[in-house]
Amino acid sequence: MKTKAMTEQLELFGCIQCGKCTGGCPVARKTVLNIRSMIYNMLVEPELDVKAHEELWDCTCCFTCVERCPKDVRPADLIIELRGQLVESGRIPETIGAALMGTFRQGNPSGMAREDRAAWVNGTEVKAAQEGCELLYYVGCTPAYDLRVHTVTRALARAFTAAGLDFGTLGTEESCCGNEIKRMGEAGLFEMLVEENSELFRSVGASRLVTTSPHCFNTIKNEYGLDGIEVLHYTQLVAALIEQGQLELSNEVNKKITYHDPCFLGKQNHVFDEPRAIIQAIPGVELVEMDRNRERSLCCEGGGGRMWAEGTNLEERLAFQRVHEAAETGAEILAVACPFCLLTLEDAVKVQGLDEQIQVMDIMELVNLSLGEE
Amino acid sequence: MERHKPAALIIGAGIAGIQAALDIADAGYPVYLVEREPSVGGRMSQLDKTFPTLDCSSCILTPKMVDVGRHPNIELMTYCEAVSVEKEGDTFRVQVRKKPRYVDVDKCTGCGECAAACRMKGRVISDFDEGIAKRSAIYVPFPQAVPLKFTIDPNSCLMLTRGKCGKGPLCQEACTADAIDFEQQEKFVDLDVAAIIVATGYDLIDPRTKPEFAYGIYPEVMTGIEFERLSSASGPTMGDITIDGKKPKDVVFIKCVGSRDSHTGVPYCSRFCCMYTAKHAHLVRDKVPDANITVFYMDVRAFGKGYEEFYDRVKQEQVMYRRGEPSEIYRRNGRVVVLAEDTLLGQPIEVEADMVVLATAAVPRADAAETAALVGLEMSPDGFFQEAHPKLRPVDTEVDGVFMAGCCQGPKDIPDTVAQAKAAASSALGVLARREKQLEQMDREDGIEDKSND
């Protein structure tokens, strides 16, 4: 691949090679991925053999590099572009190929049947957004299909109903938001999703859109350009509902809880306070912080398409480190606000044998407990 | 003062304002030196040693502070602020607010009995010591203060905040000179001057704007100016470089914290951090000989006279310069760990530390815009005051008769600041001399004889 065009397109000439990107990169510590050095290669070498860089698939798109680059270079964007080159040439991990195909065919990267997308509802009363609603609840693929996450989606629907909100979902018509697709390098498919989804979202006439996942929230809020529709992550909406007295958390949850900031919610969108506000609004809860929190939260390795690509060095997973950090606080519950974090960290708790000590729960599962019996 | 001598106003009595005041006063013109803090001295009075010669900062500054305090042509107006400036013809009519010290300076002997007696003793954060020491509500910022007169801090004095201090203010009981005066009110003084020099200095960026360095969370992480107070022989630890009473074994310096950084809105280089960091490393080597010292850098800018040589010397003192801007600090097994990439190795590294010193960016004063509006200055995009021409009129402003010196124009080290102060004084003297001639001429035309030389 010729480097010149991409170097110009991404304005890599501004890089001063300070190393802040690689220095803070959570995966650079365990694999050969070195984005600073890759930028340098792009600048000084006329050609780059992209396929020789298997480690491109290690990046989780946590965007720590982008957030901290003092010269606005956006190093992770280079990785996404280089993945794009690999996608175009078809030299991609099989699992990534399957995720892209699944999204193309069934509207979700896990390739599950579109007709099953609304199965999570399971008797919960949820209106079809197509009938018109004030709040569009964009469920997202993993929350819609992954059985482990159904407690979260149902808890959200329940909370919205309890708060008296006029909300609806797109049911089986909902498709992948494309956040992960874009980061896997499939820009074409991403654009198609943005176009189709935007049209669908607008047709509903909702003034607000809320997502389960920080990943969907990120792309819909920052990359869709939906003028006139306010895009929220559920933690923002639920925190506001609690503060305005529309949602009453009455049951005590007598637990010591620590909270893990998801990269796509915290680092990338600076939503730090609302998740904590919800946790602290639950009677009986004691919130304790891990040493690395907020902007310094350690990535769980679930983003940037990594739910569908193992990456190199499977042995030292960041999620392992993270659950040990959580356990060290003495917390009984590790609270999360992202379906990927929920899955990766819960798995890590099991693999690390910490399940007697600490339990991973989504904030909505905690809210659900506090709302009491249905 | 002679009738024909036009005066200069200098706003800010750091090293720039002090030097300019002395030069103008020595040339025979009256100077009003206005300083909002209780003492003159500015930033330089906070520093330990100065690069590259390692002169003790207060040893070279204090004589100049004393000189401005007793110069017959200088009227020192400390704890004062210029609040309005109106230009009428060639004259600036300036109003200065004298903040109440609640201490009669004519009576105060500077003995310090009041501070020793104060109920708030050891409970008020000392700004001068950058928060690493505490003082009383009645205080002098540092022992060499000029004037050596006490001031009551209205924000922490029990009498002034609550109207009550036990059965009575202990400072008042302790003061044998009867200098404490809680009834003191602010006063306004009007001055006519022919020239103004703005020398209001700089602030340092709040390192919390770089949350990845966890400043304010880990006591091991401090700023360069805090390190100065720690290392200063007249500072709270008498110059012992210690953290929590213990000498650090591993010390890490991080340069360019907040500077050269689009995120903080500080795109420029702060200019003096490279050299003071080299000096800090030297001071650690001097005082903690077996310490492991690491300096993380993006570039080393040692551009002044004797600077590269000083950098060479510090490196020879086994200070490890590693290229890479650290990305994060976290705590592991009780110690702080600095995460970085050593860009020369091309490898991410982790350096454990007992002390991390952040070389924070110099930024314009928080109220620079108000000062600019007061005097009619322009500001450059970086927020510092704009000189009339970046090369050929470096101390002039767009307002005739107004000049500037020191870091209010942009970050600079002490030699450059002093050079600029002398340039501003020289320019101001030109204005004063011309004005003096005009006045003499007008007097002659009015038939008034000049008797000042009789």
mmCIF file of N, CA, C and O in Angstrom, chain A residues 16-25 28-29 34 36-37 64 66-72 291-292 295-297 321 325 328, chain B residues 210-214 217-218 260-263 267 298 323-331 339-341 343 346-350:
data_model
loop_
_atom_site.group_PDB
_atom_site.id
_atom_site.type_symbol
_atom_site.label_atom_id
_atom_site.label_comp_id
_atom_site.label_asym_id
_atom_site.label_seq_id
_atom_site.Cartn_x
_atom_site.Cartn_y
_atom_site.Cartn_z
ATOM 1 N N ILE A 16 4.597 14.730 16.230
ATOM 2 C CA ILE A 16 5.945 15.080 16.696
ATOM 3 C C ILE A 16 6.644 13.875 17.336
ATOM 4 O O ILE A 16 7.661 14.030 18.006
ATOM 5 N N GLN A 17 6.063 12.697 17.177
ATOM 6 C CA GLN A 17 6.704 11.466 17.651
ATOM 7 C C GLN A 17 6.992 11.501 19.158
ATOM 8 O O GLN A 17 8.029 11.028 19.618
ATOM 9 N N CYS A 18 6.075 12.074 19.906
ATOM 10 C CA CYS A 18 6.315 12.193 21.352
ATOM 11 C C CYS A 18 6.086 10.874 22.067
ATOM 12 O O CYS A 18 6.577 10.668 23.172
ATOM 13 N N GLY A 19 5.301 10.000 21.449
ATOM 14 C CA GLY A 19 5.103 8.684 22.052
ATOM 15 C C GLY A 19 3.986 8.627 23.076
ATOM 16 O O GLY A 19 3.796 7.608 23.738
ATOM 17 N N LYS A 20 3.240 9.723 23.201
ATOM 18 C CA LYS A 20 2.146 9.731 24.176
ATOM 19 C C LYS A 20 1.078 8.696 23.806
ATOM 20 O O LYS A 20 0.450 8.111 24.682
ATOM 21 N N CYS A 21 0.917 8.460 22.500
ATOM 22 C CA CYS A 21 -0.088 7.491 22.039
ATOM 23 C C CYS A 21 0.289 6.077 22.453
ATOM 24 O O CYS A 21 -0.475 5.381 23.132
ATOM 25 N N THR A 22 1.491 5.667 22.089
ATOM 26 C CA THR A 22 1.926 4.312 22.422
ATOM 27 C C THR A 22 2.139 4.162 23.923
ATOM 28 O O THR A 22 1.866 3.111 24.497
ATOM 29 N N GLY A 23 2.607 5.245 24.557
ATOM 30 C CA GLY A 23 2.816 5.199 26.009
ATOM 31 C C GLY A 23 1.547 4.898 26.779
ATOM 32 O O GLY A 23 1.583 4.243 27.814
ATOM 33 N N GLY A 24 0.415 5.363 26.261
ATOM 34 C CA GLY A 24 -0.835 5.150 26.976
ATOM 35 C C GLY A 24 -1.671 4.024 26.399
ATOM 36 O O GLY A 24 -2.720 3.684 26.937
ATOM 37 N N CYS A 25 -1.201 3.433 25.305
ATOM 38 C CA CYS A 25 -1.980 2.386 24.624
ATOM 39 C C CYS A 25 -2.037 1.127 25.484
ATOM 40 O O CYS A 25 -1.002 0.541 25.801
ATOM 41 N N ALA A 28 -0.522 -1.921 23.637
ATOM 42 C CA ALA A 28 0.903 -1.857 23.279
ATOM 43 C C ALA A 28 1.766 -2.509 24.356
ATOM 44 O O ALA A 28 2.898 -2.915 24.090
ATOM 45 N N ARG A 29 1.246 -2.569 25.578
ATOM 46 C CA ARG A 29 2.010 -3.160 26.677
ATOM 47 C C ARG A 29 2.080 -4.672 26.570
ATOM 48 O O ARG A 29 2.845 -5.316 27.267
ATOM 49 N N ASN A 34 2.464 -0.765 17.861
ATOM 50 C CA ASN A 34 3.086 0.503 18.248
ATOM 51 C C ASN A 34 2.644 1.563 17.242
ATOM 52 O O ASN A 34 3.216 1.694 16.168
ATOM 53 N N ARG A 36 2.718 4.794 17.348
ATOM 54 C CA ARG A 36 3.651 5.916 17.104
ATOM 55 C C ARG A 36 4.640 5.522 16.012
ATOM 56 O O ARG A 36 4.884 6.261 15.060
ATOM 57 N N SER A 37 5.167 4.334 16.138
ATOM 58 C CA SER A 37 6.139 3.869 15.166
ATOM 59 C C SER A 37 5.478 3.641 13.797
ATOM 60 O O SER A 37 6.072 3.892 12.744
ATOM 61 N N THR A 64 -7.667 6.158 23.655
ATOM 62 C CA THR A 64 -6.788 6.843 24.611
ATOM 63 C C THR A 64 -5.770 7.677 23.833
ATOM 64 O O THR A 64 -5.468 8.816 24.186
ATOM 65 N N VAL A 66 -6.078 9.014 20.864
ATOM 66 C CA VAL A 66 -6.711 10.188 20.256
ATOM 67 C C VAL A 66 -6.980 11.249 21.326
ATOM 68 O O VAL A 66 -6.749 12.436 21.114
ATOM 69 N N GLU A 67 -7.457 10.778 22.474
ATOM 70 C CA GLU A 67 -7.786 11.709 23.555
ATOM 71 C C GLU A 67 -6.552 12.452 24.050
ATOM 72 O O GLU A 67 -6.637 13.576 24.495
ATOM 73 N N ARG A 68 -5.395 11.798 24.018
ATOM 74 C CA ARG A 68 -4.213 12.398 24.639
ATOM 75 C C ARG A 68 -3.226 13.014 23.662
ATOM 76 O O ARG A 68 -2.328 13.741 24.075
ATOM 77 N N CYS A 69 -3.346 12.734 22.381
ATOM 78 C CA CYS A 69 -2.377 13.268 21.423
ATOM 79 C C CYS A 69 -2.347 14.788 21.523
ATOM 80 O O CYS A 69 -3.362 15.447 21.345
ATOM 81 N N PRO A 70 -1.185 15.373 21.816
ATOM 82 C CA PRO A 70 -1.140 16.823 21.977
ATOM 83 C C PRO A 70 -1.240 17.584 20.660
ATOM 84 O O PRO A 70 -1.358 18.799 20.652
ATOM 85 N N LYS A 71 -1.166 16.866 19.553
ATOM 86 C CA LYS A 71 -1.173 17.549 18.253
ATOM 87 C C LYS A 71 -2.385 17.176 17.409
ATOM 88 O O LYS A 71 -2.360 17.365 16.181
ATOM 89 N N ASP A 72 -3.417 16.627 18.025
ATOM 90 C CA ASP A 72 -4.664 16.285 17.319
ATOM 91 C C ASP A 72 -4.442 15.349 16.132
ATOM 92 O O ASP A 72 -5.115 15.479 15.102
ATOM 93 N N ASP A 291 -8.299 2.473 41.578
ATOM 94 C CA ASP A 291 -7.256 3.484 41.395
ATOM 95 C C ASP A 291 -7.343 4.123 40.011
ATOM 96 O O ASP A 291 -7.283 5.329 39.849
ATOM 97 N N ARG A 292 -7.507 3.281 39.013
ATOM 98 C CA ARG A 292 -7.627 3.817 37.648
ATOM 99 C C ARG A 292 -9.101 4.036 37.368
ATOM 100 O O ARG A 292 -9.837 3.065 37.132
ATOM 101 N N GLU A 295 -10.850 9.159 33.380
ATOM 102 C CA GLU A 295 -10.009 9.233 32.170
ATOM 103 C C GLU A 295 -8.925 8.155 32.159
ATOM 104 O O GLU A 295 -8.337 7.884 31.121
ATOM 105 N N ARG A 296 -8.599 7.588 33.352
ATOM 106 C CA ARG A 296 -7.526 6.605 33.410
ATOM 107 C C ARG A 296 -8.050 5.172 33.493
ATOM 108 O O ARG A 296 -7.296 4.251 33.795
ATOM 109 N N SER A 297 -9.338 5.004 33.235
ATOM 110 C CA SER A 297 -9.927 3.664 33.301
ATOM 111 C C SER A 297 -9.205 2.722 32.319
ATOM 112 O O SER A 297 -8.823 3.136 31.230
ATOM 113 N N GLN A 321 -6.598 -8.157 34.309
ATOM 114 C CA GLN A 321 -6.006 -7.131 35.164
ATOM 115 C C GLN A 321 -7.090 -6.292 35.829
ATOM 116 O O GLN A 321 -7.019 -5.978 37.011
ATOM 117 N N GLU A 325 -8.065 -5.503 39.770
ATOM 118 C CA GLU A 325 -8.099 -4.148 40.328
ATOM 119 C C GLU A 325 -9.425 -3.890 41.038
ATOM 120 O O GLU A 325 -9.465 -3.257 42.097
ATOM 121 N N GLU A 328 -9.515 -5.763 44.327
ATOM 122 C CA GLU A 328 -8.647 -5.146 45.344
ATOM 123 C C GLU A 328 -9.348 -4.041 46.147
ATOM 124 O O GLU A 328 -8.943 -3.730 47.260
ATOM 125 N N LYS B 210 -4.739 17.931 32.860
ATOM 126 C CA LYS B 210 -4.192 16.698 32.284
ATOM 127 C C LYS B 210 -4.505 15.569 33.270
ATOM 128 O O LYS B 210 -3.626 15.154 34.041
ATOM 129 N N PRO B 211 -5.749 15.089 33.261
ATOM 130 C CA PRO B 211 -6.166 14.154 34.317
ATOM 131 C C PRO B 211 -5.363 12.852 34.329
ATOM 132 O O PRO B 211 -5.313 12.164 35.349
ATOM 133 N N GLU B 212 -4.707 12.537 33.204
ATOM 134 C CA GLU B 212 -3.949 11.292 33.142
ATOM 135 C C GLU B 212 -2.773 11.281 34.119
ATOM 136 O O GLU B 212 -2.237 10.230 34.431
ATOM 137 N N PHE B 213 -2.369 12.473 34.599
ATOM 138 C CA PHE B 213 -1.238 12.514 35.524
ATOM 139 C C PHE B 213 -1.666 12.479 36.992
ATOM 140 O O PHE B 213 -0.811 12.506 37.890
ATOM 141 N N ALA B 214 -2.977 12.441 37.219
ATOM 142 C CA ALA B 214 -3.514 12.221 38.568
ATOM 143 C C ALA B 214 -2.965 13.190 39.607
ATOM 144 O O ALA B 214 -2.837 12.853 40.786
ATOM 145 N N ILE B 217 -4.446 13.720 43.193
ATOM 146 C CA ILE B 217 -4.906 12.415 43.682
ATOM 147 C C ILE B 217 -3.745 11.725 44.404
ATOM 148 O O ILE B 217 -3.903 11.200 45.493
ATOM 149 N N TYR B 218 -2.569 11.765 43.779
ATOM 150 C CA TYR B 218 -1.394 11.144 44.397
ATOM 151 C C TYR B 218 -0.494 12.223 44.986
ATOM 152 O O TYR B 218 -0.025 13.110 44.256
ATOM 153 N N ARG B 260 2.584 22.931 24.559
ATOM 154 C CA ARG B 260 2.716 22.316 23.235
ATOM 155 C C ARG B 260 1.565 21.327 23.019
ATOM 156 O O ARG B 260 1.741 20.276 22.421
ATOM 157 N N ASP B 261 0.408 21.697 23.519
ATOM 158 C CA ASP B 261 -0.689 20.736 23.620
ATOM 159 C C ASP B 261 -1.988 21.388 23.156
ATOM 160 O O ASP B 261 -2.442 22.371 23.741
ATOM 161 N N SER B 262 -2.574 20.832 22.111
ATOM 162 C CA SER B 262 -3.805 21.419 21.582
ATOM 163 C C SER B 262 -4.976 21.254 22.555
ATOM 164 O O SER B 262 -5.909 22.040 22.545
ATOM 165 N N HIS B 263 -4.918 20.226 23.406
ATOM 166 C CA HIS B 263 -6.052 19.979 24.312
ATOM 167 C C HIS B 263 -6.211 21.049 25.369
ATOM 168 O O HIS B 263 -7.314 21.334 25.820
ATOM 169 N N PRO B 267 -0.683 25.988 22.809
ATOM 170 C CA PRO B 267 0.081 25.404 21.719
ATOM 171 C C PRO B 267 1.572 25.731 21.787
ATOM 172 O O PRO B 267 2.382 25.054 21.163
ATOM 173 N N MET B 298 10.185 15.510 25.317
ATOM 174 C CA MET B 298 9.859 15.397 23.885
ATOM 175 C C MET B 298 10.997 15.984 23.070
ATOM 176 O O MET B 298 11.386 15.460 22.050
ATOM 177 N N ARG B 323 13.522 9.729 26.022
ATOM 178 C CA ARG B 323 12.653 10.458 25.112
ATOM 179 C C ARG B 323 11.276 9.806 25.020
ATOM 180 O O ARG B 323 11.132 8.650 24.638
ATOM 181 N N GLY B 324 10.277 10.589 25.360
ATOM 182 C CA GLY B 324 8.894 10.129 25.295
ATOM 183 C C GLY B 324 8.063 10.936 26.264
ATOM 184 O O GLY B 324 8.516 11.222 27.369
ATOM 185 N N GLU B 325 6.888 11.354 25.834
ATOM 186 C CA GLU B 325 6.006 12.101 26.726
ATOM 187 C C GLU B 325 5.126 11.091 27.451
ATOM 188 O O GLU B 325 4.347 10.388 26.819
ATOM 189 N N PRO B 326 5.262 10.984 28.780
ATOM 190 C CA PRO B 326 4.447 9.998 29.500
ATOM 191 C C PRO B 326 2.959 10.190 29.240
ATOM 192 O O PRO B 326 2.487 11.305 28.995
ATOM 193 N N SER B 327 2.257 9.072 29.292
ATOM 194 C CA SER B 327 0.839 9.122 28.949
ATOM 195 C C SER B 327 -0.052 9.004 30.166
ATOM 196 O O SER B 327 -1.209 9.403 30.127
ATOM 197 N N GLU B 328 0.479 8.436 31.236
ATOM 198 C CA GLU B 328 -0.406 8.176 32.372
ATOM 199 C C GLU B 328 0.403 7.886 33.624
ATOM 200 O O GLU B 328 1.546 7.436 33.550
ATOM 201 N N ILE B 329 -0.226 8.152 34.763
ATOM 202 C CA ILE B 329 0.353 7.735 36.047
ATOM 203 C C ILE B 329 -0.719 6.952 36.786
ATOM 204 O O ILE B 329 -1.878 7.362 36.827
ATOM 205 N N TYR B 330 -0.340 5.812 37.300
ATOM 206 C CA TYR B 330 -1.292 5.066 38.143
ATOM 207 C C TYR B 330 -0.544 4.461 39.321
ATOM 208 O O TYR B 330 0.680 4.596 39.422
ATOM 209 N N ARG B 331 -1.284 3.854 40.229
ATOM 210 C CA ARG B 331 -0.655 3.291 41.417
ATOM 211 C C ARG B 331 -0.689 1.778 41.347
ATOM 212 O O ARG B 331 -1.717 1.189 41.012
ATOM 213 N N LEU B 339 3.688 5.647 33.059
ATOM 214 C CA LEU B 339 3.612 4.904 31.801
ATOM 215 C C LEU B 339 4.057 5.804 30.661
ATOM 216 O O LEU B 339 3.623 6.943 30.551
ATOM 217 N N ALA B 340 4.937 5.273 29.828
ATOM 218 C CA ALA B 340 5.416 6.064 28.698
ATOM 219 C C ALA B 340 5.877 5.107 27.611
ATOM 220 O O ALA B 340 5.926 3.896 27.816
ATOM 221 N N GLU B 341 6.187 5.676 26.464
ATOM 222 C CA GLU B 341 6.941 4.906 25.492
ATOM 223 C C GLU B 341 8.332 5.530 25.446
ATOM 224 O O GLU B 341 8.458 6.754 25.328
ATOM 225 N N THR B 343 10.685 6.342 23.145
ATOM 226 C CA THR B 343 10.565 6.347 21.687
ATOM 227 C C THR B 343 11.872 5.962 21.011
ATOM 228 O O THR B 343 11.878 5.605 19.844
ATOM 229 N N GLY B 346 11.605 2.388 21.175
ATOM 230 C CA GLY B 346 10.391 1.939 20.491
ATOM 231 C C GLY B 346 9.581 0.987 21.339
ATOM 232 O O GLY B 346 8.873 0.131 20.824
ATOM 233 N N GLN B 347 9.697 1.156 22.668
ATOM 234 C CA GLN B 347 9.002 0.224 23.561
ATOM 235 C C GLN B 347 8.251 0.961 24.672
ATOM 236 O O GLN B 347 8.778 1.919 25.238
ATOM 237 N N PRO B 348 7.050 0.489 24.969
ATOM 238 C CA PRO B 348 6.352 1.040 26.134
ATOM 239 C C PRO B 348 7.123 0.667 27.400
ATOM 240 O O PRO B 348 7.653 -0.453 27.495
ATOM 241 N N ILE B 349 7.224 1.602 28.330
ATOM 242 C CA ILE B 349 7.946 1.318 29.564
ATOM 243 C C ILE B 349 7.132 1.801 30.762
ATOM 244 O O ILE B 349 6.221 2.623 30.626
ATOM 245 N N GLU B 350 7.486 1.275 31.918
ATOM 246 C CA GLU B 350 6.853 1.696 33.165
ATOM 247 C C GLU B 350 7.962 2.046 34.130
ATOM 248 O O GLU B 350 8.887 1.265 34.315
#
